[in-house]
Tab-separated table of C-alpha atoms in Angstrom:
chain	number	residue	atom	x	y	z
A	1	ALA	CA	5.573	-3.197	-5.567
A	2	PRO	CA	6.204	-1.668	-9.090
A	3	ALA	CA	6.565	2.324	-9.325
A	4	ASP	CA	6.276	4.361	-12.473
A	5	GLY	CA	8.916	7.442	-12.537
A	6	LEU	CA	7.790	11.209	-13.059
A	7	GLY	CA	11.179	13.031	-13.707
A	8	GLY	CA	14.620	13.633	-12.138
A	9	LEU	CA	16.394	16.758	-11.888
A	10	PRO	CA	20.348	16.789	-11.937
A	11	VAL	CA	21.911	18.669	-8.802
A	12	GLY	CA	23.946	21.329	-10.761
A	13	VAL	CA	25.343	20.041	-14.041
A	14	PHE	CA	26.418	16.884	-12.111
A	15	SER	CA	29.534	17.491	-10.203
A	16	SER	CA	32.982	17.556	-11.411
A	17	ASP	CA	36.292	18.382	-9.678
A	18	LYS	CA	37.613	19.398	-13.319
A	19	VAL	CA	37.181	23.058	-14.374
A	20	ASP	CA	38.207	25.207	-17.106
A	21	VAL	CA	40.380	28.168	-17.231
A	22	ASP	CA	37.086	30.518	-16.047
A	23	GLY	CA	36.216	28.001	-13.400
A	24	PHE	CA	33.367	26.196	-14.842
A	25	PRO	CA	33.162	22.327	-14.853
A	26	VAL	CA	34.320	20.382	-18.030
A	27	ASP	CA	32.345	17.659	-17.488
A	28	GLY	CA	28.684	16.614	-16.558
A	29	ASN	CA	27.059	19.105	-18.794
A	30	GLU	CA	23.407	17.939	-18.446
A	31	ALA	CA	20.536	20.175	-18.817
A	32	SER	CA	18.032	20.628	-16.175
A	33	ASN	CA	14.954	19.454	-18.168
A	34	TRP	CA	13.190	17.194	-16.045
A	35	PRO	CA	13.919	14.055	-17.763
A	36	TYR	CA	11.599	10.897	-17.530
A	37	ASP	CA	12.826	8.568	-15.072
A	38	TRP	CA	11.362	5.255	-14.572
A	39	THR	CA	11.886	2.610	-11.724
A	40	VAL	CA	10.890	-0.938	-11.162
A	41	GLU	CA	10.752	-2.167	-7.518
A	42	ILE	CA	9.889	-5.450	-5.477
A	43	GLU	CA	10.078	-5.375	-1.899
A	44	HIS	CA	9.083	-7.707	1.132
A	45	PHE	CA	7.147	-5.888	4.357
A	46	ALA	CA	9.110	-8.107	6.810
A	47	GLY	CA	7.066	-6.385	9.623
A	48	ARG	CA	4.311	-4.141	9.990
A	49	THR	CA	6.323	-1.129	9.509
A	50	TRP	CA	9.347	-1.962	7.712
A	51	SER	CA	10.427	-3.312	4.612
A	52	ILE	CA	13.711	-4.569	2.372
A	53	GLY	CA	13.460	-4.504	-1.478
A	54	PHE	CA	15.488	-4.295	-4.527
A	55	SER	CA	15.035	-1.153	-7.142
A	56	ALA	CA	16.064	-0.816	-10.790
A	57	ALA	CA	15.847	2.811	-12.010
A	58	PHE	CA	16.796	4.562	-15.271
A	59	THR	CA	17.257	8.107	-16.243
A	60	SER	CA	18.507	9.700	-19.220
A	61	TYR	CA	19.437	13.478	-19.470
A	62	GLU	CA	20.005	15.579	-22.520
A	63	ASP	CA	23.451	17.345	-22.665
A	64	GLN	CA	23.039	21.409	-22.600
A	65	ASP	CA	25.241	22.107	-25.719
A	66	ASP	CA	24.413	18.804	-27.926
A	67	PRO	CA	20.863	17.615	-27.696
A	68	GLU	CA	21.981	14.475	-29.612
A	69	LEU	CA	23.984	13.325	-26.841
A	70	LEU	CA	22.226	11.555	-23.866
A	71	THR	CA	23.611	10.616	-20.588
A	72	ASN	CA	21.897	7.600	-19.220
A	73	LEU	CA	22.210	6.305	-15.561
A	74	ASN	CA	21.092	2.779	-14.903
A	75	THR	CA	21.041	2.064	-11.063
A	76	TYR	CA	20.484	-1.054	-9.341
A	77	SER	CA	20.081	-1.026	-5.585
A	78	GLY	CA	18.801	-2.522	-2.316
A	79	PHE	CA	16.910	-0.615	0.142
A	80	PHE	CA	15.507	-0.334	3.398
A	81	ARG	CA	12.019	1.305	4.246
A	82	VAL	CA	10.559	2.381	7.208
A	83	VAL	CA	6.637	3.588	7.415
A	84	ILE	CA	5.609	5.707	10.061
A	85	PRO	CA	2.154	4.510	11.537
A	86	SER	CA	-0.786	6.752	11.272
A	87	ASN	CA	-4.400	6.521	12.104
A	88	THR	CA	-5.345	7.221	8.520
A	89	ALA	CA	-4.747	5.156	5.328
A	90	VAL	CA	-1.929	7.720	4.517
A	91	ARG	CA	1.178	6.835	5.630
A	92	PRO	CA	4.641	8.612	5.490
A	93	TYR	CA	7.851	6.790	5.117
A	94	LEU	CA	11.474	7.175	5.240
A	95	ARG	CA	13.661	5.062	2.767
A	96	ALA	CA	17.798	4.440	2.209
A	97	GLY	CA	19.436	2.123	-0.092
A	98	MET	CA	22.801	1.250	-1.697
A	99	GLY	CA	24.120	-0.424	-4.765
A	100	GLY	CA	25.657	0.547	-8.176
A	101	VAL	CA	25.214	2.957	-10.904
A	102	GLN	CA	26.367	2.889	-14.550
A	103	VAL	CA	26.931	5.876	-16.416
A	104	GLU	CA	25.980	5.344	-20.284
A	105	PHE	CA	26.874	7.774	-23.148
A	106	GLU	CA	24.448	7.569	-25.965
A	107	THR	CA	24.273	9.376	-29.628
A	108	ALA	CA	22.422	8.473	-32.623
A	109	THR	CA	25.453	6.324	-33.933
A	110	ALA	CA	27.227	5.130	-30.561
A	111	ARG	CA	26.829	3.968	-27.063
A	112	VAL	CA	29.520	3.716	-24.628
A	113	ASP	CA	29.309	2.299	-20.899
A	114	ALA	CA	31.311	3.334	-18.077
A	115	ASP	CA	32.089	0.510	-15.319
A	116	TYR	CA	29.738	0.168	-12.649
A	117	SER	CA	30.287	2.643	-9.367
A	118	PHE	CA	28.926	2.882	-5.909
A	119	SER	CA	26.026	4.653	-5.429
A	120	PHE	CA	23.219	5.522	-2.719
A	121	GLN	CA	19.962	7.050	-2.251
A	122	ALA	CA	17.996	8.367	0.600
A	123	GLY	CA	14.562	9.841	0.690
A	124	GLY	CA	10.786	9.483	1.851
A	125	GLY	CA	7.211	9.703	0.842
A	126	LEU	CA	3.767	8.826	1.270
A	127	LEU	CA	2.021	5.649	0.905
A	128	TRP	CA	-1.835	5.420	0.827
A	129	LEU	CA	-3.512	2.271	1.097
A	130	PRO	CA	-7.099	2.575	-0.211
A	131	ALA	CA	-7.476	-1.172	-0.271
A	132	ARG	CA	-5.591	-3.829	1.827
A	133	TRP	CA	-4.069	-5.131	-1.401
A	134	LEU	CA	-3.655	-1.617	-3.146
A	135	GLY	CA	-1.134	1.214	-2.596
A	136	LEU	CA	-0.447	4.512	-4.397
A	137	ASN	CA	2.851	6.249	-3.308
A	138	ALA	CA	4.595	9.637	-4.069
A	139	GLN	CA	8.316	9.696	-3.498
A	140	ALA	CA	11.384	11.992	-3.555
A	141	LEU	CA	14.831	9.880	-3.458
A	142	TYR	CA	17.911	11.982	-3.764
A	143	TYR	CA	20.821	9.526	-5.908
A	144	ASN	CA	24.457	9.895	-5.448
A	145	GLY	CA	27.078	7.900	-7.272
A	146	SER	CA	30.761	7.884	-7.119
A	147	THR	CA	31.212	7.804	-10.926
A	148	GLU	CA	33.997	10.364	-11.117
A	149	ASP	CA	36.680	7.578	-11.855
A	150	ALA	CA	34.313	5.139	-13.584
A	151	TYR	CA	36.547	3.650	-16.792
A	152	ILE	CA	35.069	3.446	-20.172
A	153	ALA	CA	36.546	0.557	-21.745
A	154	GLU	CA	35.444	1.568	-25.342
A	155	ASN	CA	37.426	4.742	-25.666
A	156	ASN	CA	40.041	4.546	-22.938
A	157	THR	CA	38.595	7.265	-20.604
A	158	ILE	CA	36.773	8.042	-17.321
A	159	VAL	CA	33.524	9.484	-16.949
A	160	GLY	CA	34.908	12.737	-14.928
A	161	PHE	CA	32.139	13.567	-12.831
A	162	ASP	CA	29.751	12.477	-9.911
A	163	VAL	CA	26.272	11.954	-10.600
A	164	GLN	CA	24.002	13.389	-8.073
A	165	TYR	CA	19.897	14.012	-8.752
A	166	TRP	CA	16.860	13.858	-7.317
A	167	ALA	CA	14.167	11.712	-8.577
A	168	PHE	CA	10.438	12.433	-7.917
A	169	ALA	CA	8.118	9.313	-8.527
A	170	GLY	CA	4.603	8.203	-8.152
A	171	GLY	CA	3.440	4.733	-8.582
A	172	VAL	CA	0.896	1.822	-7.602
A	173	SER	CA	2.013	-1.108	-5.367
A	174	LEU	CA	0.238	-4.448	-5.320
A	175	PHE	CA	0.305	-6.030	-1.968
A	176	PHE	CA	0.084	-10.183	-1.672
A	177	PRO	CA	-0.673	-11.728	1.636
């Protein structure tokens, strides 16, 4: 069930325990500019109302002060979905999953990757089934990654903030018997 993303929204400026003398976060300075977020998923409906699957999600955020600096998030996770039965072709669902997230800082001349960290996501959406083999969906997922202490070997530092963001997606699902 592949899905194309629509956008993402960081929670605050991501979260950081480190603050400057005025109390403002010193790390995680991402702009709330609704960056493009895209996801590819595959899942198996093990029953009529539940499935298990794998998701690969990719998002890039611009820095508020330096638009040449991108913070890329690469998330790989397994998930569990429960579809709520209805008497219509539109079915709501709940979804939760966990896996790993990698923070990558990118400029025009350099790219540095942090180690992978634990992440989880939870949310829900609507699945419309206009045909037995075709589905259209819309979902909102909250992602949380424990990246604050993720090590960046290229420059011997750590990320310095946890990633927390919402991803809003719409997609097309193909079902095979």
